[in-house]
GROMACS .gro file of C-alpha atoms in nm:
model
  208
    1MET     CA    1  -5.411  -0.300   1.198
    2ASN     CA    2  -5.174  -0.363   1.486
    3THR     CA    3  -5.037  -0.670   1.312
    4ARG     CA    4  -4.966  -0.467   0.998
    5THR     CA    5  -4.794  -0.192   1.199
    6GLU     CA    6  -4.584  -0.446   1.383
    7ALA     CA    7  -4.484  -0.606   1.053
    8LEU     CA    8  -4.377  -0.268   0.914
    9GLU     CA    9  -4.179  -0.191   1.232
   10THR     CA   10  -4.006  -0.529   1.206
   11GLU     CA   11  -3.920  -0.464   0.842
   12VAL     CA   12  -3.785  -0.114   0.922
   13ASN     CA   13  -3.575  -0.251   1.209
   14ALA     CA   14  -3.438  -0.528   0.987
   15THR     CA   15  -3.349  -0.274   0.715
   16ALA     CA   16  -3.176  -0.050   0.969
   17ALA     CA   17  -2.977  -0.344   1.104
   18GLN     CA   18  -2.878  -0.449   0.752
   19THR     CA   19  -2.769  -0.092   0.670
   20ALA     CA   20  -2.559  -0.075   0.985
   21THR     CA   21  -2.398  -0.410   0.902
   22GLN     CA   22  -2.320  -0.299   0.547
   23GLY     CA   23  -2.177   0.028   0.677
   24GLN     CA   24  -1.945  -0.165   0.909
   25GLN     CA   25  -1.842  -0.397   0.624
   26ILE     CA   26  -1.758  -0.097   0.404
   27SER     CA   27  -1.560   0.057   0.689
   28ASP     CA   28  -1.370  -0.270   0.738
   29ILE     CA   29  -1.288  -0.290   0.366
   30GLN     CA   30  -1.167   0.070   0.362
   31TRP     CA   31  -0.944   0.000   0.662
   32LYS     CA   32  -0.799  -0.312   0.496
   33LEU     CA   33  -0.728  -0.119   0.174
   34GLU     CA   34  -0.558   0.160   0.368
   35ASP     CA   35  -0.357  -0.093   0.568
   36ALA     CA   36  -0.246  -0.268   0.248
   37GLU     CA   37  -0.139   0.066   0.096
   38LYS     CA   38   0.051   0.159   0.414
   39ARG     CA   39   0.239  -0.173   0.405
   40GLN     CA   40   0.321  -0.117   0.038
   41ARG     CA   41   0.462   0.229   0.114
   42GLN     CA   42   0.632   0.157   0.447
   43ASN     CA   43   0.980   0.134   0.291
   44ASN     CA   44   0.937   0.462   0.104
   45LEU     CA   45   1.061   0.809   0.190
   46ARG     CA   46   0.947   1.132   0.027
   47ILE     CA   47   1.237   1.369  -0.034
   48LEU     CA   48   1.123   1.731  -0.056
   49GLY     CA   49   1.300   2.049  -0.164
   50ILE     CA   50   1.527   1.921  -0.442
   51ALA     CA   51   1.501   2.144  -0.750
   52GLU     CA   52   1.356   1.980  -1.059
   53GLY     CA   53   1.618   1.863  -1.306
   54LEU     CA   54   1.904   1.811  -1.060
   55GLU     CA   55   1.849   1.437  -1.081
   56GLY     CA   56   1.913   1.432  -1.456
   57GLN     CA   57   1.789   1.126  -1.643
   58ASP     CA   58   1.850   0.871  -1.364
   59THR     CA   59   1.681   0.960  -1.037
   60ARG     CA   60   1.797   0.646  -0.856
   61THR     CA   61   2.165   0.704  -0.937
   62TYR     CA   62   2.129   1.066  -0.824
   63ALA     CA   63   1.964   0.956  -0.497
   64VAL     CA   64   2.241   0.702  -0.428
   65SER     CA   65   2.511   0.970  -0.481
   66LEU     CA   66   2.322   1.227  -0.273
   67PHE     CA   67   2.265   0.996   0.023
   68LYS     CA   68   2.625   0.877   0.027
   69LYS     CA   69   2.736   1.238   0.067
   70ALA     CA   70   2.459   1.331   0.310
   71PHE     CA   71   2.523   1.036   0.544
   72PRO     CA   72   2.899   0.962   0.543
   73ASP     CA   73   2.861   0.785   0.878
   74LEU     CA   74   2.638   0.522   0.716
   75LEU     CA   75   2.884   0.400   0.454
   76GLU     CA   76   2.863   0.047   0.594
   77TRP     CA   77   2.533   0.029   0.405
   78ASN     CA   78   2.544  -0.054   0.036
   79TRP     CA   79   2.342   0.239  -0.097
   80GLU     CA   80   2.347   0.102  -0.455
   81THR     CA   81   2.163  -0.205  -0.330
   82GLU     CA   82   1.948  -0.048  -0.061
   83ILE     CA   83   1.802   0.234  -0.275
   84GLN     CA   84   1.615   0.010  -0.514
   85ARG     CA   85   1.387   0.263  -0.685
   86ALA     CA   86   1.356   0.640  -0.704
   87HIS     CA   87   1.133   0.867  -0.909
   88ARG     CA   88   0.973   1.210  -0.910
   89PHE     CA   89   0.613   1.231  -0.799
   90PRO     CA   90   0.421   1.219  -1.128
   91LEU     CA   91   0.249   1.516  -1.286
   92PHE     CA   92  -0.127   1.479  -1.311
   93LYS     CA   93  -0.282   1.552  -1.649
   94LYS     CA   94  -0.460   1.861  -1.518
   95LYS     CA   95  -0.127   2.002  -1.406
   96GLN     CA   96   0.069   1.928  -1.722
   97THR     CA   97   0.024   2.288  -1.833
   98SER     CA   98   0.122   2.435  -1.495
   99ASP     CA   99   0.363   2.728  -1.499
  100ALA     CA  100   0.719   2.591  -1.496
  101SER     CA  101   0.820   2.859  -1.246
  102ARG     CA  102   0.577   2.709  -0.992
  103ARG     CA  103   0.754   2.371  -1.017
  104GLN     CA  104   1.082   2.554  -0.972
  105ASN     CA  105   0.957   2.712  -0.647
  106TYR     CA  106   0.768   2.401  -0.534
  107PRO     CA  107   0.948   2.100  -0.686
  108ARG     CA  108   0.773   1.766  -0.687
  109ALA     CA  109   0.882   1.516  -0.424
  110ILE     CA  110   1.125   1.237  -0.504
  111ILE     CA  111   0.995   0.901  -0.385
  112ILE     CA  112   1.270   0.662  -0.274
  113TYR     CA  113   1.213   0.293  -0.205
  114PHE     CA  114   1.457   0.134   0.041
  115GLY     CA  115   1.518  -0.240   0.027
  116ASN     CA  116   1.575  -0.237   0.403
  117PHE     CA  117   1.310  -0.080   0.628
  118LEU     CA  118   1.568  -0.033   0.906
  119LEU     CA  119   1.781   0.194   0.686
  120GLN     CA  120   1.473   0.396   0.589
  121GLN     CA  121   1.402   0.451   0.959
  122ILE     CA  122   1.765   0.543   1.035
  123VAL     CA  123   1.765   0.803   0.756
  124PHE     CA  124   1.429   0.948   0.858
  125GLU     CA  125   1.513   0.970   1.229
  126LYS     CA  126   1.866   1.101   1.181
  127PRO     CA  127   1.912   1.424   1.384
  128ARG     CA  128   1.952   1.731   1.162
  129PRO     CA  129   1.940   2.111   1.210
  130ASN     CA  130   1.595   2.257   1.133
  131LEU     CA  131   1.486   1.910   1.011
  132LYS     CA  132   1.682   1.971   0.688
  133ILE     CA  133   1.972   1.784   0.529
  134ASN     CA  134   2.236   1.999   0.360
  135VAL     CA  135   2.493   1.862   0.119
  136GLU     CA  136   2.696   2.048  -0.145
  137GLY     CA  137   2.450   2.335  -0.172
  138VAL     CA  138   2.145   2.108  -0.187
  139SER     CA  139   1.903   2.142   0.104
  140PHE     CA  140   1.621   1.891   0.146
  141PHE     CA  141   1.414   1.710   0.405
  142SER     CA  142   1.230   1.380   0.422
  143ARG     CA  143   0.904   1.243   0.549
  144PRO     CA  144   0.724   0.907   0.529
  145ASP     CA  145   0.530   0.830   0.213
  146PHE     CA  146   0.189   0.808   0.377
  147ALA     CA  147  -0.109   0.642   0.213
  148ILE     CA  148  -0.355   0.887   0.057
  149ALA     CA  149  -0.621   0.807   0.318
  150THR     CA  150  -0.365   0.873   0.593
  151VAL     CA  151  -0.268   1.208   0.440
  152GLU     CA  152  -0.634   1.308   0.423
  153ARG     CA  153  -0.694   1.206   0.786
  154ARG     CA  154  -0.384   1.398   0.898
  155TRP     CA  155  -0.522   1.706   0.724
  156ARG     CA  156  -0.862   1.671   0.892
  157LEU     CA  157  -0.705   1.618   1.233
  158ARG     CA  158  -0.474   1.917   1.181
  159GLN     CA  159  -0.780   2.140   1.133
  160LEU     CA  160  -0.877   2.065   1.493
  161ILE     CA  161  -0.552   2.186   1.650
  162ALA     CA  162  -0.658   2.553   1.656
  163PRO     CA  163  -1.006   2.482   1.805
  164PHE     CA  164  -0.846   2.281   2.086
  165GLN     CA  165  -0.595   2.558   2.153
  166GLU     CA  166  -0.880   2.808   2.170
  167VAL     CA  167  -1.031   2.621   2.466
  168GLY     CA  168  -0.697   2.602   2.648
  169ALA     CA  169  -0.587   2.253   2.546
  170GLU     CA  170  -0.253   2.145   2.401
  171ALA     CA  171  -0.284   1.964   2.067
  172TYR     CA  172  -0.018   1.766   1.880
  173LEU     CA  173  -0.040   1.582   1.549
  174LEU     CA  174   0.137   1.247   1.586
  175SER     CA  175   0.255   1.004   1.320
  176PRO     CA  176   0.100   0.862   1.119
  177ALA     CA  177  -0.241   1.019   1.186
  178ARG     CA  178  -0.324   1.069   1.553
  179LEU     CA  179  -0.417   1.377   1.752
  180LYS     CA  180  -0.285   1.400   2.107
  181ILE     CA  181  -0.481   1.629   2.337
  182ILE     CA  182  -0.368   1.744   2.681
  183TYR     CA  183  -0.629   1.932   2.881
  184LYS     CA  184  -0.554   2.003   3.246
  185SER     CA  185  -0.475   1.659   3.394
  186THR     CA  186  -0.631   1.459   3.107
  187THR     CA  187  -0.439   1.324   2.806
  188LEU     CA  188  -0.628   1.163   2.517
  189THR     CA  189  -0.525   1.042   2.172
  190PHE     CA  190  -0.770   1.038   1.882
  191LEU     CA  191  -0.759   0.845   1.556
  192SER     CA  192  -1.093   0.981   1.441
  193GLU     CA  193  -1.154   1.347   1.365
  194ILE     CA  194  -1.521   1.289   1.447
  195LYS     CA  195  -1.444   1.177   1.804
  196ALA     CA  196  -1.189   1.457   1.839
  197GLY     CA  197  -1.448   1.709   1.716
  198GLU     CA  198  -1.701   1.582   1.969
  199TYR     CA  199  -1.446   1.624   2.246
  200VAL     CA  200  -1.360   1.983   2.152
  201GLN     CA  201  -1.731   2.066   2.151
  202GLN     CA  202  -1.757   1.908   2.496
  203LEU     CA  203  -1.472   2.127   2.620
  204ARG     CA  204  -1.634   2.438   2.469
  205SER     CA  205  -1.959   2.361   2.648
  206SER     CA  206  -1.784   2.309   2.980
  207ASN     CA  207  -1.608   2.646   2.947
  208ILE     CA  208  -1.929   2.842   2.897
   0.00000   0.00000   0.00000
């Protein structure tokens, strides 16, 4: 009987170890896929706030003209060459029938691909009032074109800002998807919303 029990325990332990290994392998694959998507998007910028239709039939030509006017101090760059692609964020099939007035109030982003990553960074980090760029009556702002997994993690981390503030901590969402927490003399940065959630629970318990 003991031998049979020991055999079952060994089998259960082996299955648990195999499951843990497979879980780690899946996690590694997910990370590699996200990293590949981030590298693919790293030269992109999302341009938000430009009314639908202003770009006409050629979004890239419109983007080149707009950026030349918006950044006259960067004319040493060949915008025609550096802005290699530009397009509106596509409409999903489920949203094809969306009210046109909604797209007028919340226009889809324009995705711009820069041939030179340095220029993309210069444009993104350029100082501007209220984070907006204004040129000839057009007001817009830009942000990196994050991978979908990164956007989702940013959203989950953002949900933890209020709980941290409730326990007296300072919380800041950093790029691309990190949560910086300052509590008394301790400063921590989290990549995982699970670890961040455990820490906020720890702080709640210590404040009781």
